[in-house]
mmCIF file of C-alpha atoms in Angstrom:
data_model
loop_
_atom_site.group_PDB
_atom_site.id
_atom_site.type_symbol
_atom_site.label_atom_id
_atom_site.label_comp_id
_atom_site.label_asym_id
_atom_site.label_seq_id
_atom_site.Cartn_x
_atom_site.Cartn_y
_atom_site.Cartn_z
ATOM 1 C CA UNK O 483 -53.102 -117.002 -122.211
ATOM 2 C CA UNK O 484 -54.016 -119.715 -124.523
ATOM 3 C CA UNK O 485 -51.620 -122.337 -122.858
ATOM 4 C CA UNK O 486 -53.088 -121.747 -119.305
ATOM 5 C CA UNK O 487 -56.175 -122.074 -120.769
ATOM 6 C CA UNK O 488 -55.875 -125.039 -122.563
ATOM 7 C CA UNK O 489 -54.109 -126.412 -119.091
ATOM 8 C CA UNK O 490 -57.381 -125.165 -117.515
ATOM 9 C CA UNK O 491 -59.217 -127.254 -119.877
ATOM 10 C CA UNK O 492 -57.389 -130.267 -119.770
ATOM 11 C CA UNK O 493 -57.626 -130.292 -115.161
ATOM 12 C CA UNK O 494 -61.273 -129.587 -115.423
ATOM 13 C CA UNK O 495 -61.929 -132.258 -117.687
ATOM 14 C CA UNK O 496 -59.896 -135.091 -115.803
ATOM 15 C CA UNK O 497 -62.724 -137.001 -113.739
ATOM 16 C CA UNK O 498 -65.350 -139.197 -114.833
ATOM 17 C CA UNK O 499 -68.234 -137.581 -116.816
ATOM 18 C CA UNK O 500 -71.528 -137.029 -115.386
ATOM 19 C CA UNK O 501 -74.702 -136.300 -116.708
ATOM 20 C CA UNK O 502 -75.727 -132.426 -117.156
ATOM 21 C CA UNK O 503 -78.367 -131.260 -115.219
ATOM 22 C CA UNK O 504 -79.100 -134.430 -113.367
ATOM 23 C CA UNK O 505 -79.453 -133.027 -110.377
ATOM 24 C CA UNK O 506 -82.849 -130.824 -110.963
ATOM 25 C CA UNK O 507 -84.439 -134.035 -112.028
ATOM 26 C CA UNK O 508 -86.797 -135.632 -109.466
ATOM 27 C CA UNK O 509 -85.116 -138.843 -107.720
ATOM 28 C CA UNK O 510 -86.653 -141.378 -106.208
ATOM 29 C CA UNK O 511 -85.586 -144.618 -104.335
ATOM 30 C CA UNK O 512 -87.671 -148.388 -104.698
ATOM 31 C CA UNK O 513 -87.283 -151.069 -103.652
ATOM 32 C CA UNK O 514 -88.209 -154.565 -105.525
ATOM 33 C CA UNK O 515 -88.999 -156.787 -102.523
ATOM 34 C CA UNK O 516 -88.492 -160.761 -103.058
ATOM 35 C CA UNK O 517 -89.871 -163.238 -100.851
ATOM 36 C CA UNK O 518 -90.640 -166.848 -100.602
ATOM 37 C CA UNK O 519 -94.492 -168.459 -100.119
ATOM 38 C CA UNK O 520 -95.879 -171.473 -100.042
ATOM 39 C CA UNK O 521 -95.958 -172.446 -103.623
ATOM 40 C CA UNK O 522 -92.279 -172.446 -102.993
ATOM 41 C CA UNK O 523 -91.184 -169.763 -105.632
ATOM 42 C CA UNK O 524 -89.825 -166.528 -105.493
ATOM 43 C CA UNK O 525 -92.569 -163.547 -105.625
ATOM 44 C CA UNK O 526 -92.521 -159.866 -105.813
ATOM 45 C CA UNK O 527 -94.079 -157.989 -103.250
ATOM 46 C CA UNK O 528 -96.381 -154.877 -104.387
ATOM 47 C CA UNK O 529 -98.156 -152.110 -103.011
ATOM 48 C CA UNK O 530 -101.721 -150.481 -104.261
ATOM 49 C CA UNK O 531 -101.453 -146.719 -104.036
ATOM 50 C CA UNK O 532 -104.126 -145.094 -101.421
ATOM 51 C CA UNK O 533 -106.759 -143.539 -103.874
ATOM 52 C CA UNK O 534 -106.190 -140.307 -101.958
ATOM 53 C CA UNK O 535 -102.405 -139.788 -102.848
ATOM 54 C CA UNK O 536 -100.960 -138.595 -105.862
ATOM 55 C CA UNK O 537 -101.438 -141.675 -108.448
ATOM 56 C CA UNK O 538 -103.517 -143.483 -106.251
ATOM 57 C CA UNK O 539 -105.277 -146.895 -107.172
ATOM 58 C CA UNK O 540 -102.181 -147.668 -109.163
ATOM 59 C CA UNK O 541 -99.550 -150.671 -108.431
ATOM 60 C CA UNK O 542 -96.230 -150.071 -107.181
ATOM 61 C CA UNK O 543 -92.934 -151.263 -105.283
ATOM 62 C CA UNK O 544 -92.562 -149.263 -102.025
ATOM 63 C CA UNK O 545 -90.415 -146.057 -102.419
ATOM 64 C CA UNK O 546 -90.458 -142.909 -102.565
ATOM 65 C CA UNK O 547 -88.317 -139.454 -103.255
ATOM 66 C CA UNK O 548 -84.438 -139.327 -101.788
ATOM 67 C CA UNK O 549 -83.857 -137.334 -98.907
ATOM 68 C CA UNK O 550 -81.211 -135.274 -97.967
ATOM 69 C CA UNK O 551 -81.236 -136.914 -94.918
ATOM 70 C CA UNK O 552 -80.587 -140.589 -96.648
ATOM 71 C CA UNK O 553 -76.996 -141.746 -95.989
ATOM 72 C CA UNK O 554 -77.593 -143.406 -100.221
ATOM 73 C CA UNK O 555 -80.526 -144.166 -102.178
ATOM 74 C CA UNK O 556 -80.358 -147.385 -100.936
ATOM 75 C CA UNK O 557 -81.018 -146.045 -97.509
ATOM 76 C CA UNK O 558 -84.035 -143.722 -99.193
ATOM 77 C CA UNK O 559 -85.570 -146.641 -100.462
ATOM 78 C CA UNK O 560 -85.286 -148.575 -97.026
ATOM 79 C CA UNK O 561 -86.827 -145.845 -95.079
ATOM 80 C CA UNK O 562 -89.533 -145.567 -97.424
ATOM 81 C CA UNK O 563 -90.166 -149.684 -97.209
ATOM 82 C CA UNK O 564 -90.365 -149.005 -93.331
ATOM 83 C CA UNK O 565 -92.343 -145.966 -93.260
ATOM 84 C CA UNK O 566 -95.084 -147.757 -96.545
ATOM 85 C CA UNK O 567 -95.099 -151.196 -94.912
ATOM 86 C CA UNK O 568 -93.498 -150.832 -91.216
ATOM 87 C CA UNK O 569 -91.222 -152.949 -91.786
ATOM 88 C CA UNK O 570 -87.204 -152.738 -91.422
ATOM 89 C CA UNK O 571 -85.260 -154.338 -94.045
ATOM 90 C CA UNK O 572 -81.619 -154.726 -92.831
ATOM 91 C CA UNK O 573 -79.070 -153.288 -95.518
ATOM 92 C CA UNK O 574 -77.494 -157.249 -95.652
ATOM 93 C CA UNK O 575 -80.554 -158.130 -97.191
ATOM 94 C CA UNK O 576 -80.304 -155.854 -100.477
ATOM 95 C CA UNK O 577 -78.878 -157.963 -103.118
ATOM 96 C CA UNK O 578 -77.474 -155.631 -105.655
ATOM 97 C CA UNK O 579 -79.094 -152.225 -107.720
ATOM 98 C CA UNK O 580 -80.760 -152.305 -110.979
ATOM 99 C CA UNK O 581 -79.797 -150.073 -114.000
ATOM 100 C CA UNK O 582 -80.737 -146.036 -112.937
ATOM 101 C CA UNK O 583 -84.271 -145.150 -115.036
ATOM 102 C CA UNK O 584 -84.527 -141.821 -116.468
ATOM 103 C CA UNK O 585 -87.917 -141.064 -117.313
ATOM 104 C CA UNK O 586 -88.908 -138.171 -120.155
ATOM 105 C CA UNK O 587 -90.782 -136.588 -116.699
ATOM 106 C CA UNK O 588 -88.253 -135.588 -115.336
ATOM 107 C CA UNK O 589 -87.384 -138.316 -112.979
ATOM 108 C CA UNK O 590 -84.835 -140.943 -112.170
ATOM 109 C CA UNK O 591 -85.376 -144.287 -110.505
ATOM 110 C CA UNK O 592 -82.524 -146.281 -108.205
ATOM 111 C CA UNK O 593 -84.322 -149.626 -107.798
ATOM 112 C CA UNK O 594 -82.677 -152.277 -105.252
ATOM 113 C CA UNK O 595 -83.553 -155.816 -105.057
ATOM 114 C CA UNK O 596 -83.406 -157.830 -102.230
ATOM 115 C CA UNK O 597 -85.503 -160.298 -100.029
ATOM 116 C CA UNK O 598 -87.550 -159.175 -97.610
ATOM 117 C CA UNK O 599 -87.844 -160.341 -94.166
ATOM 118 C CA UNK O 600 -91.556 -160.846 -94.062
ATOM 119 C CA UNK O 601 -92.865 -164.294 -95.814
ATOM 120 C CA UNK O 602 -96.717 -163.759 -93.661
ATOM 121 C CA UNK O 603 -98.458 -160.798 -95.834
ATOM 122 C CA UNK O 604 -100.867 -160.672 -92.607
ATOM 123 C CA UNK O 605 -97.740 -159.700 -90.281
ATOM 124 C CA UNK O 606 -97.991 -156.504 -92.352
ATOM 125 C CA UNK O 607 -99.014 -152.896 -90.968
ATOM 126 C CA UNK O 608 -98.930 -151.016 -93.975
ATOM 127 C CA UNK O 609 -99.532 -147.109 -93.680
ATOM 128 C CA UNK O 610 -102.886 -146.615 -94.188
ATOM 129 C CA UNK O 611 -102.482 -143.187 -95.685
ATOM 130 C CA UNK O 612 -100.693 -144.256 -98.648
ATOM 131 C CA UNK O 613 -101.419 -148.170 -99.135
ATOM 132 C CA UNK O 614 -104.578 -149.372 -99.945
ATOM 133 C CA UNK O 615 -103.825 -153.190 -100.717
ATOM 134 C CA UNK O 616 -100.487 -155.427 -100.535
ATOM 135 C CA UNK O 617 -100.216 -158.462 -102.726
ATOM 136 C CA UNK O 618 -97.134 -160.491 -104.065
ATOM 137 C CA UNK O 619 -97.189 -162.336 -107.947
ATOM 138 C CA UNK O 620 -94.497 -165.085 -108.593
ATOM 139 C CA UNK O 621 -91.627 -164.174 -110.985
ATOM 140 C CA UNK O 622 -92.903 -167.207 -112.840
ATOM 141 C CA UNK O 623 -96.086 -164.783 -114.009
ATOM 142 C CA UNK O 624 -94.001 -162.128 -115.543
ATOM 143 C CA UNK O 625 -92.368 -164.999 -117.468
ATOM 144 C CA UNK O 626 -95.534 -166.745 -118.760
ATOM 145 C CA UNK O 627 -97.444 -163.333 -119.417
ATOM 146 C CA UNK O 628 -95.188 -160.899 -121.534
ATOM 147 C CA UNK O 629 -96.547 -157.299 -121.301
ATOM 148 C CA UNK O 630 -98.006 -155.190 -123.707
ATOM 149 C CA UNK O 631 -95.379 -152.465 -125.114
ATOM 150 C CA UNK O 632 -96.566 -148.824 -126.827
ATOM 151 C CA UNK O 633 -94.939 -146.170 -127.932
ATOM 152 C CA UNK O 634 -95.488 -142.357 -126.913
ATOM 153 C CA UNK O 635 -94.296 -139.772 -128.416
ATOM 154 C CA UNK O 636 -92.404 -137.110 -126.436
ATOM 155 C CA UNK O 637 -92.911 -133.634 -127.320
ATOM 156 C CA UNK O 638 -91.477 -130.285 -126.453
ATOM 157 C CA UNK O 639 -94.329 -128.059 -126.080
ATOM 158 C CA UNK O 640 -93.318 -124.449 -126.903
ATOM 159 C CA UNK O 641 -96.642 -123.236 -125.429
ATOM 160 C CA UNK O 642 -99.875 -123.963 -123.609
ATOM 161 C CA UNK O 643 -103.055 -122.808 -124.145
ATOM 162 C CA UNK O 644 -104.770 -121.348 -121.271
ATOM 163 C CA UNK O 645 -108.076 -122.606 -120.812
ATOM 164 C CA UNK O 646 -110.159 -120.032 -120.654
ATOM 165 C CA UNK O 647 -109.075 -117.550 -123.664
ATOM 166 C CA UNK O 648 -107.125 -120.931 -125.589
ATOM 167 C CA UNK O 649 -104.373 -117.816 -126.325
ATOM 168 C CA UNK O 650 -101.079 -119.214 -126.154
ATOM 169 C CA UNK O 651 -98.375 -118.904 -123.471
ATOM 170 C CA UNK O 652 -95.230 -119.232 -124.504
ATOM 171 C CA UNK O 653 -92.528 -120.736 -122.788
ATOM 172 C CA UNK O 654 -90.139 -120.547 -125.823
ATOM 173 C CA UNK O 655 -91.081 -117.562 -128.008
ATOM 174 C CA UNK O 656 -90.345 -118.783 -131.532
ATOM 175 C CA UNK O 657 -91.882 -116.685 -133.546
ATOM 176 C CA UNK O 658 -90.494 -113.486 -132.141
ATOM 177 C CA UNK O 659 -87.283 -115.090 -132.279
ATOM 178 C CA UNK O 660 -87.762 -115.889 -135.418
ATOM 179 C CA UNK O 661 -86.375 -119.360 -135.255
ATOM 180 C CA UNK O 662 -87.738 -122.036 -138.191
ATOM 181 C CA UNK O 663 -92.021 -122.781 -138.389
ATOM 182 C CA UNK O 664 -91.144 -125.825 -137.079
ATOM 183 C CA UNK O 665 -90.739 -124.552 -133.364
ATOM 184 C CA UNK O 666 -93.182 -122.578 -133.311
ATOM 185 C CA UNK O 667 -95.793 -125.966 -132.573
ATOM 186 C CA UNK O 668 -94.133 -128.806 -130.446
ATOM 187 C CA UNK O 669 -91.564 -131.140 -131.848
ATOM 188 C CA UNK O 670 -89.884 -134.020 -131.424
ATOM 189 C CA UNK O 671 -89.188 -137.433 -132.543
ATOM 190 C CA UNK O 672 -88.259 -139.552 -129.278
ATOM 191 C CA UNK O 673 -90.831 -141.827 -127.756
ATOM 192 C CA UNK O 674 -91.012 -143.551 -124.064
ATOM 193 C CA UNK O 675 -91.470 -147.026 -124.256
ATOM 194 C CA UNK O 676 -94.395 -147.927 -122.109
ATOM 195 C CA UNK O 677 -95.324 -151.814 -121.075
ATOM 196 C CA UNK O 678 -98.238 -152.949 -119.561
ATOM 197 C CA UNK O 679 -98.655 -156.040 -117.414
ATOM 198 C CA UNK O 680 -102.499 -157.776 -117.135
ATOM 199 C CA UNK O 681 -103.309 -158.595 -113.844
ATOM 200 C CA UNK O 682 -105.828 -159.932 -111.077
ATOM 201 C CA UNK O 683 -105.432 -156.857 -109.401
ATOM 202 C CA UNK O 684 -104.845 -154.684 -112.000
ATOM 203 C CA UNK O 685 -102.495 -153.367 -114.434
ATOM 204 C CA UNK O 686 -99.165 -153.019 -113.572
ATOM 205 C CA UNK O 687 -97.730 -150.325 -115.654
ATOM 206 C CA UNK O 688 -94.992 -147.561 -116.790
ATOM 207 C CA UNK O 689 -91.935 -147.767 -114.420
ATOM 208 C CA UNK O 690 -92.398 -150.692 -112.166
ATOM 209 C CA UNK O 691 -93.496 -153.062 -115.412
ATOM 210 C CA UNK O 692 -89.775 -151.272 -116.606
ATOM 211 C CA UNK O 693 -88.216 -152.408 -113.500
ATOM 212 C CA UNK O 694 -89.791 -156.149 -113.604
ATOM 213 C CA UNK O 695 -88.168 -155.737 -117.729
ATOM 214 C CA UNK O 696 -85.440 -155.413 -116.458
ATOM 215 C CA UNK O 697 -84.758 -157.713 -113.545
ATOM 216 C CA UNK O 698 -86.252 -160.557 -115.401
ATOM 217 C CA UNK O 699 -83.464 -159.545 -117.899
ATOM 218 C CA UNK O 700 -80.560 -159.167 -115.320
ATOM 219 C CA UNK O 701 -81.234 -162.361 -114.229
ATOM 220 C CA UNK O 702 -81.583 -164.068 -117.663
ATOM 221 C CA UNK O 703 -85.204 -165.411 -116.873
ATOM 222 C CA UNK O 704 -86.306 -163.580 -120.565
ATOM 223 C CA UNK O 705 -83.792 -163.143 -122.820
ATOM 224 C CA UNK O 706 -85.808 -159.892 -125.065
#
């Protein structure tokens, strides 16, 4: 018994670790669109969210939740280009993937990088529905304008309090379980890095200022 378990142990441990419970988190696939303009230097192509969708007004790459229908996430974030900005990127034009973003929501980021095949912001038929304005900034801005960076703390929240009677709902019952005082309020000491860049057309914020971060970093264009 003990050496067919240990046997057991040793087959079901043999491929590459993953990460636990990766799969209930939300995942989404962007893409970080390049192009060339007149000033002759590389921009970034963004999107501002239709004020009627779920973070709308707010600046973004096109993209968009993974389907079970995407052949990769590469593909999800394609599909969601087309179907944001009606325009087809062909898969030759992705350059290579950025590091995957896990965010304390819940939710992981693929983010792809490539040029896209539109230089003429006017040859654009972006879906009304969810785009409200296009716009590209050079890389050169990110450079010469370093965002702002804050810290926020994460917390697990044993409870809420509903609204109307501010009684507690518990999701974890500490007290009844008696586990230590400290559960019984929320806890934690990890905090999400949040940067912030100042724009013309806004700020440009949480996980696509992460995803600028970290191209510019790739890339060697900042070196902190």
């Amino acid at each position: 018994m003990i050496e067919n378990l240990s046997e057991k142990i040793r087959v079901s441990l043999e491929h590459t670790p993953g990460i636990d419970g990766i799969e209930q988190w939300f995942h989404a696939a962007v893409f970080l669109p390049l192009l060339t303009q007149g000033d002759g230097e590389w921009h970034l192509l963004f999107e501002k969210r239709a004020a009627t969708i779920r973070q709308g007004g707010e600046i973004c790459f096109p993209g968009g939740e993974v389907d079970a229908k995407d052949a990769s996430p590469c593909s999800g974030a394609l599909r969601e280009t087309f179907e944001e900005l009606g325009v087809m990127v062909p898969s030759e034009n992705v350059w290579g993937q950025l590091d995957t973003l896990l965010i304390a929501s819940g939710t992981r980021i693929s983010a792809f990088v490539g040029e896209f095949p539109v230089t003429e912001l006017a040859g654009l038929t972006p879906q009304p529905a969810e785009v409200a304005e296009v716009f590209t900034l050079p890389l050169t801005y990110f450079i010469e304008n370093p965002p702002q960076r804050y810290l926020c703390p994460v917390l697990i929240h044993p409870y809420q309090e509903k609204s109307n009677t501010l009684q507690k709902e518990w999701f974890l019952p500490a007290e009844t379980l008696f586990l230590p005082a400290r559960y019984h309020e929320p806890w934690g000491n990890a905090f999400e890095e949040i940067y912030v860049f100042e724009t013309k057309y806004g700020p440009i914020w949480g996980l696509t200022a992460k995803l600028i971060l970290q191209l510019l970093k790739k890339t060697q264009l900042i070196t902190k």
